[in-house]
Coordinates of C-alpha atoms in Angstrom, one line a residue:
X1 CA -37.1 64.9 85.3
X2 CA -36.1 62.0 83.6
X3 CA -32.5 62.2 81.9
X4 CA -32.0 58.9 80.7
X5 CA -31.8 60.2 77.2
X6 CA -29.0 62.9 78.6
X7 CA -27.1 60.4 80.7
X8 CA -26.9 57.7 78.0
X9 CA -25.5 60.9 75.6
X10 CA -22.8 62.2 78.1
X11 CA -22.0 58.3 78.9
X12 CA -21.1 58.0 75.0
X13 CA -19.4 61.7 74.7
X14 CA -16.3 62.3 73.4
X15 CA -16.4 66.3 72.7
X16 CA -14.0 68.0 75.0
X17 CA -16.5 70.9 74.7
X18 CA -19.4 70.6 73.0
X19 CA -22.2 68.9 75.7
X20 CA -20.5 69.9 78.4
X21 CA -22.5 70.3 80.4
X22 CA -25.5 68.8 78.5
X23 CA -29.2 69.7 79.6
X24 CA -31.7 67.4 79.2
X25 CA -35.8 67.9 79.6
X26 CA -38.8 65.2 78.1
X27 CA -40.7 68.7 77.0
X28 CA -39.7 72.0 76.8
X29 CA -40.8 75.2 74.8
X30 CA -37.5 75.9 72.6
X31 CA -34.4 74.8 73.2
X32 CA -33.1 78.1 71.9
X33 CA -35.2 80.2 74.0
X34 CA -33.5 78.2 77.4
X35 CA -30.2 78.3 75.8
X36 CA -30.5 82.6 75.1
X37 CA -32.0 82.6 78.4
X38 CA -28.9 80.9 80.1
X39 CA -26.0 83.0 77.8
X40 CA -27.0 85.6 78.7
X41 CA -26.2 84.3 82.7
X42 CA -22.7 83.2 81.2
X43 CA -23.5 79.6 81.0
X44 CA -20.1 78.2 78.7
X45 CA -19.2 77.7 75.4
X46 CA -20.2 73.9 74.5
X47 CA -23.7 73.7 77.0
X48 CA -26.4 72.3 75.0
X49 CA -30.0 71.9 75.7
X50 CA -31.2 68.8 74.7
X51 CA -35.1 67.6 74.8
X52 CA -37.3 64.9 73.8
X53 CA -40.4 67.2 73.2
X54 CA -40.7 71.4 71.7
X55 CA -44.0 72.9 72.0
X56 CA -43.1 75.8 70.3
X57 CA -39.5 75.0 68.4
X58 CA -38.9 77.7 65.3
X59 CA -37.3 77.8 62.6
X60 CA -35.7 80.2 59.8
X61 CA -38.3 83.1 59.5
X62 CA -40.4 82.4 62.2
X63 CA -41.4 79.1 60.8
X64 CA -42.6 77.0 63.2
X65 CA -40.5 73.5 63.6
X66 CA -42.6 70.5 63.7
X67 CA -41.1 67.1 65.3
X68 CA -42.8 63.8 66.8
X69 CA -42.3 63.3 70.4
X70 CA -39.2 61.5 71.4
X71 CA -38.2 60.2 67.5
X72 CA -35.7 62.7 66.8
X73 CA -33.1 64.8 67.7
X74 CA -34.0 68.8 69.1
X75 CA -31.2 70.7 70.4
X76 CA -29.7 74.0 71.0
X77 CA -26.0 74.7 71.6
X78 CA -24.3 77.9 73.1
X79 CA -21.0 79.2 71.1
X80 CA -18.8 81.8 72.6
X81 CA -16.2 80.8 69.5
X82 CA -13.0 82.5 69.0
X83 CA -13.9 84.4 65.0
X84 CA -13.9 87.7 63.6
X85 CA -17.5 89.0 63.0
X86 CA -16.5 89.0 59.1
X87 CA -17.4 84.8 59.6
X88 CA -20.0 84.8 61.6
X89 CA -22.5 83.9 58.4
X90 CA -20.1 80.8 58.1
X91 CA -21.3 79.7 61.6
X92 CA -24.2 77.8 60.4
X93 CA -22.5 76.7 57.4
X94 CA -19.4 74.7 59.5
X95 CA -22.3 73.4 61.7
X96 CA -24.2 71.8 58.3
X97 CA -20.9 70.5 57.1
X98 CA -20.4 68.8 60.9
X99 CA -23.6 67.5 61.4
X100 CA -23.5 66.4 57.9
X101 CA -20.1 64.3 58.6
X102 CA -21.6 62.6 61.2
X103 CA -24.5 61.1 59.6
X104 CA -22.5 60.4 56.8
X105 CA -21.2 57.2 57.8
X106 CA -25.5 56.2 58.8
X107 CA -26.5 56.7 55.4
X108 CA -23.6 55.5 53.3
X109 CA -23.7 54.7 50.3
X110 CA -26.7 57.8 50.0
X111 CA -24.3 61.3 50.9
X112 CA -25.9 64.7 52.7
X113 CA -26.2 67.7 50.8
X114 CA -25.7 71.1 51.7
X115 CA -28.6 73.3 50.8
X116 CA -27.5 77.5 51.7
X117 CA -27.3 78.6 54.0
X118 CA -29.0 75.8 56.8
X119 CA -30.5 73.1 55.5
X120 CA -29.1 69.3 55.2
X121 CA -30.7 67.0 52.4
X122 CA -30.9 63.4 51.9
X123 CA -31.8 62.3 48.6
X124 CA -33.4 65.4 48.0
X125 CA -35.6 66.0 51.1
X126 CA -34.8 68.0 54.2
X127 CA -33.3 66.0 56.7
X128 CA -31.5 68.7 59.2
X129 CA -32.2 72.5 59.7
X130 CA -30.6 75.1 62.1
X131 CA -31.4 78.0 63.7
X132 CA -28.3 80.6 64.5
X133 CA -29.6 83.1 67.2
X134 CA -27.0 86.2 68.6
X135 CA -27.4 89.2 70.5
X136 CA -25.8 91.5 67.7
X137 CA -22.8 92.6 69.7
X138 CA -18.9 91.9 68.9
X139 CA -18.0 88.9 70.8
X140 CA -21.7 88.2 72.1
X141 CA -22.2 84.4 72.2
X142 CA -24.5 82.9 69.8
X143 CA -27.0 80.3 69.9
X144 CA -27.3 77.4 67.2
X145 CA -30.8 75.5 67.4
X146 CA -30.8 72.4 65.5
X147 CA -33.3 69.7 64.5
X148 CA -32.7 66.5 62.8
X149 CA -35.2 63.9 61.8
X150 CA -33.7 60.5 63.1
X151 CA -36.4 57.9 63.6
X152 CA -39.8 60.0 62.4
X153 CA -41.7 58.2 59.3
X154 CA -44.8 59.8 58.7
X155 CA -44.4 63.9 58.5
X156 CA -47.6 66.4 58.5
X157 CA -49.0 66.5 55.1
X158 CA -47.5 70.0 54.9
X159 CA -44.1 68.6 55.1
X160 CA -44.6 65.0 53.9
X161 CA -43.1 65.9 50.3
X162 CA -40.3 68.0 51.8
X163 CA -39.2 66.0 54.9
X164 CA -37.0 62.4 55.8
X165 CA -35.4 61.0 58.5
X166 CA -32.3 58.7 58.7
X167 CA -34.6 55.5 59.2
X168 CA -36.7 56.7 56.2
X169 CA -33.5 56.7 54.7
X170 CA -31.7 53.0 55.8
X171 CA -34.7 51.9 56.7
X172 CA -33.7 50.9 60.2
X173 CA -34.0 52.8 63.7
X174 CA -31.0 54.5 64.7
X175 CA -29.7 55.1 68.1
X176 CA -30.6 58.5 68.9
X177 CA -28.1 58.4 71.9
X178 CA -25.0 57.3 69.5
X179 CA -26.4 59.5 66.7
X180 CA -26.1 62.4 69.0
X181 CA -23.0 61.8 70.9
X182 CA -21.6 61.9 67.4
X183 CA -23.3 65.0 65.8
X184 CA -21.9 66.9 69.1
X185 CA -18.0 65.8 68.4
X186 CA -18.0 66.0 64.5
X187 CA -19.8 70.0 65.1
X188 CA -16.9 70.3 67.5
X189 CA -14.1 69.5 65.1
X190 CA -15.9 71.9 62.5
X191 CA -16.2 74.6 64.8
X192 CA -12.4 74.2 66.0
X193 CA -11.9 74.3 62.0
X194 CA -13.5 77.1 61.2
X195 CA -11.7 78.8 63.9
X196 CA -8.3 77.8 62.6
X197 CA -8.9 77.1 59.0
X198 CA -12.1 79.3 57.6
X199 CA -10.9 78.7 54.1
X200 CA -11.2 75.2 54.0
X201 CA -14.6 74.6 55.7
X202 CA -15.7 77.0 53.2
X203 CA -14.0 74.5 50.5
X204 CA -16.0 71.6 52.2
X205 CA -18.7 73.1 52.4
X206 CA -18.9 74.1 48.6
X207 CA -18.2 70.9 47.5
X208 CA -21.6 69.4 49.0
X209 CA -23.7 72.3 48.5
X210 CA -26.5 71.7 46.4
X211 CA -27.1 73.3 43.0
X212 CA -23.6 74.6 41.8
X213 CA -23.6 75.9 38.5
X214 CA -27.1 75.5 38.0
X215 CA -29.7 78.5 37.8
X216 CA -32.0 79.2 41.1
X217 CA -34.2 81.7 42.2
X218 CA -33.7 83.7 45.6
X219 CA -36.6 85.4 47.4
X220 CA -36.8 87.6 49.9
X221 CA -38.8 91.0 51.3
X222 CA -39.9 93.0 48.2
X223 CA -37.2 91.1 45.3
X224 CA -36.5 88.1 43.8
X225 CA -33.6 87.4 41.7
X226 CA -32.8 84.7 38.9
X227 CA -29.2 83.4 38.3
X228 CA -26.5 80.6 38.5
X229 CA -25.5 80.0 41.7
X230 CA -21.6 80.3 41.3
X231 CA -20.9 79.7 45.3
X232 CA -19.7 80.9 48.7
X233 CA -17.9 83.3 49.5
X234 CA -15.5 84.1 52.7
X235 CA -18.0 85.3 54.7
X236 CA -20.6 82.9 54.1
X237 CA -22.3 84.5 51.8
X238 CA -23.9 83.4 48.6
X239 CA -22.6 83.8 45.4
X240 CA -25.1 84.1 42.2
X241 CA -24.6 85.5 38.5
X242 CA -27.7 87.2 37.7
X243 CA -28.1 88.7 34.4
X244 CA -27.1 92.1 35.5
X245 CA -23.6 90.6 37.2
X246 CA -22.5 88.6 40.3
X247 CA -24.7 89.8 43.4
X248 CA -23.3 88.6 46.8
X249 CA -26.4 87.2 49.2
X250 CA -26.8 87.0 53.0
X251 CA -28.6 84.5 54.7
X252 CA -31.0 86.8 56.7
X253 CA -34.8 86.9 55.6
X254 CA -34.0 84.8 52.1
X255 CA -35.4 81.6 50.8
X256 CA -33.3 79.3 48.3
X257 CA -35.0 77.0 45.5
X258 CA -33.5 75.6 42.5
X259 CA -35.0 75.9 39.1
X260 CA -36.6 72.8 39.0
X261 CA -38.5 73.2 42.0

């Protein structure tokens, strides 16, 4: 196992917990799978699994997560957070906020935007996606998988219109180890804030949420809703104003589209 990227990240790491320990491998099936297995064996909060390439990476709703070998950051974090079950839905939102703050200084003057519940967009294109998995029991650990497009410049045809990377945005390669260390410390700050002041996380997330006040379409199994995106509820759910009144939309098996898409 070549730990060069992992060693470089660890050497740059300033986070107290997230990334300690950090396990790195060239190729794995799925970092989320490794993290879920480790969580069941009582791996501590903040344990990270990082890989250059995933042969079976997954996104939300069972989608395949495709990322070029050695060009991006694909990793999973074990989370044991001192938060109530009522705000579990805020975890991916806090994570999106943390990652977006980490990449904001790299892409300036461009500004990352957040797409509920767990995507980060740059200039309208997806640069980061997340997948939160849990064991479904109170106080049980969670595993957060993150895929951040860093230096990839070409994407499969089905993704080329909708995907971007830090390289494509800035016109220059970005050091992955430095970016990873920055992401981990911002994740830590965001999760600490979620445990002490979830209302502030919600406020900051909403300030960067794409589509607030605009018409959007929500699709889920056997239902489609059209309405105006109002904001985020305390639980992390989306608030949608429809012709029949306000609706609360939980992440689950849903997709969100803006009216112009």
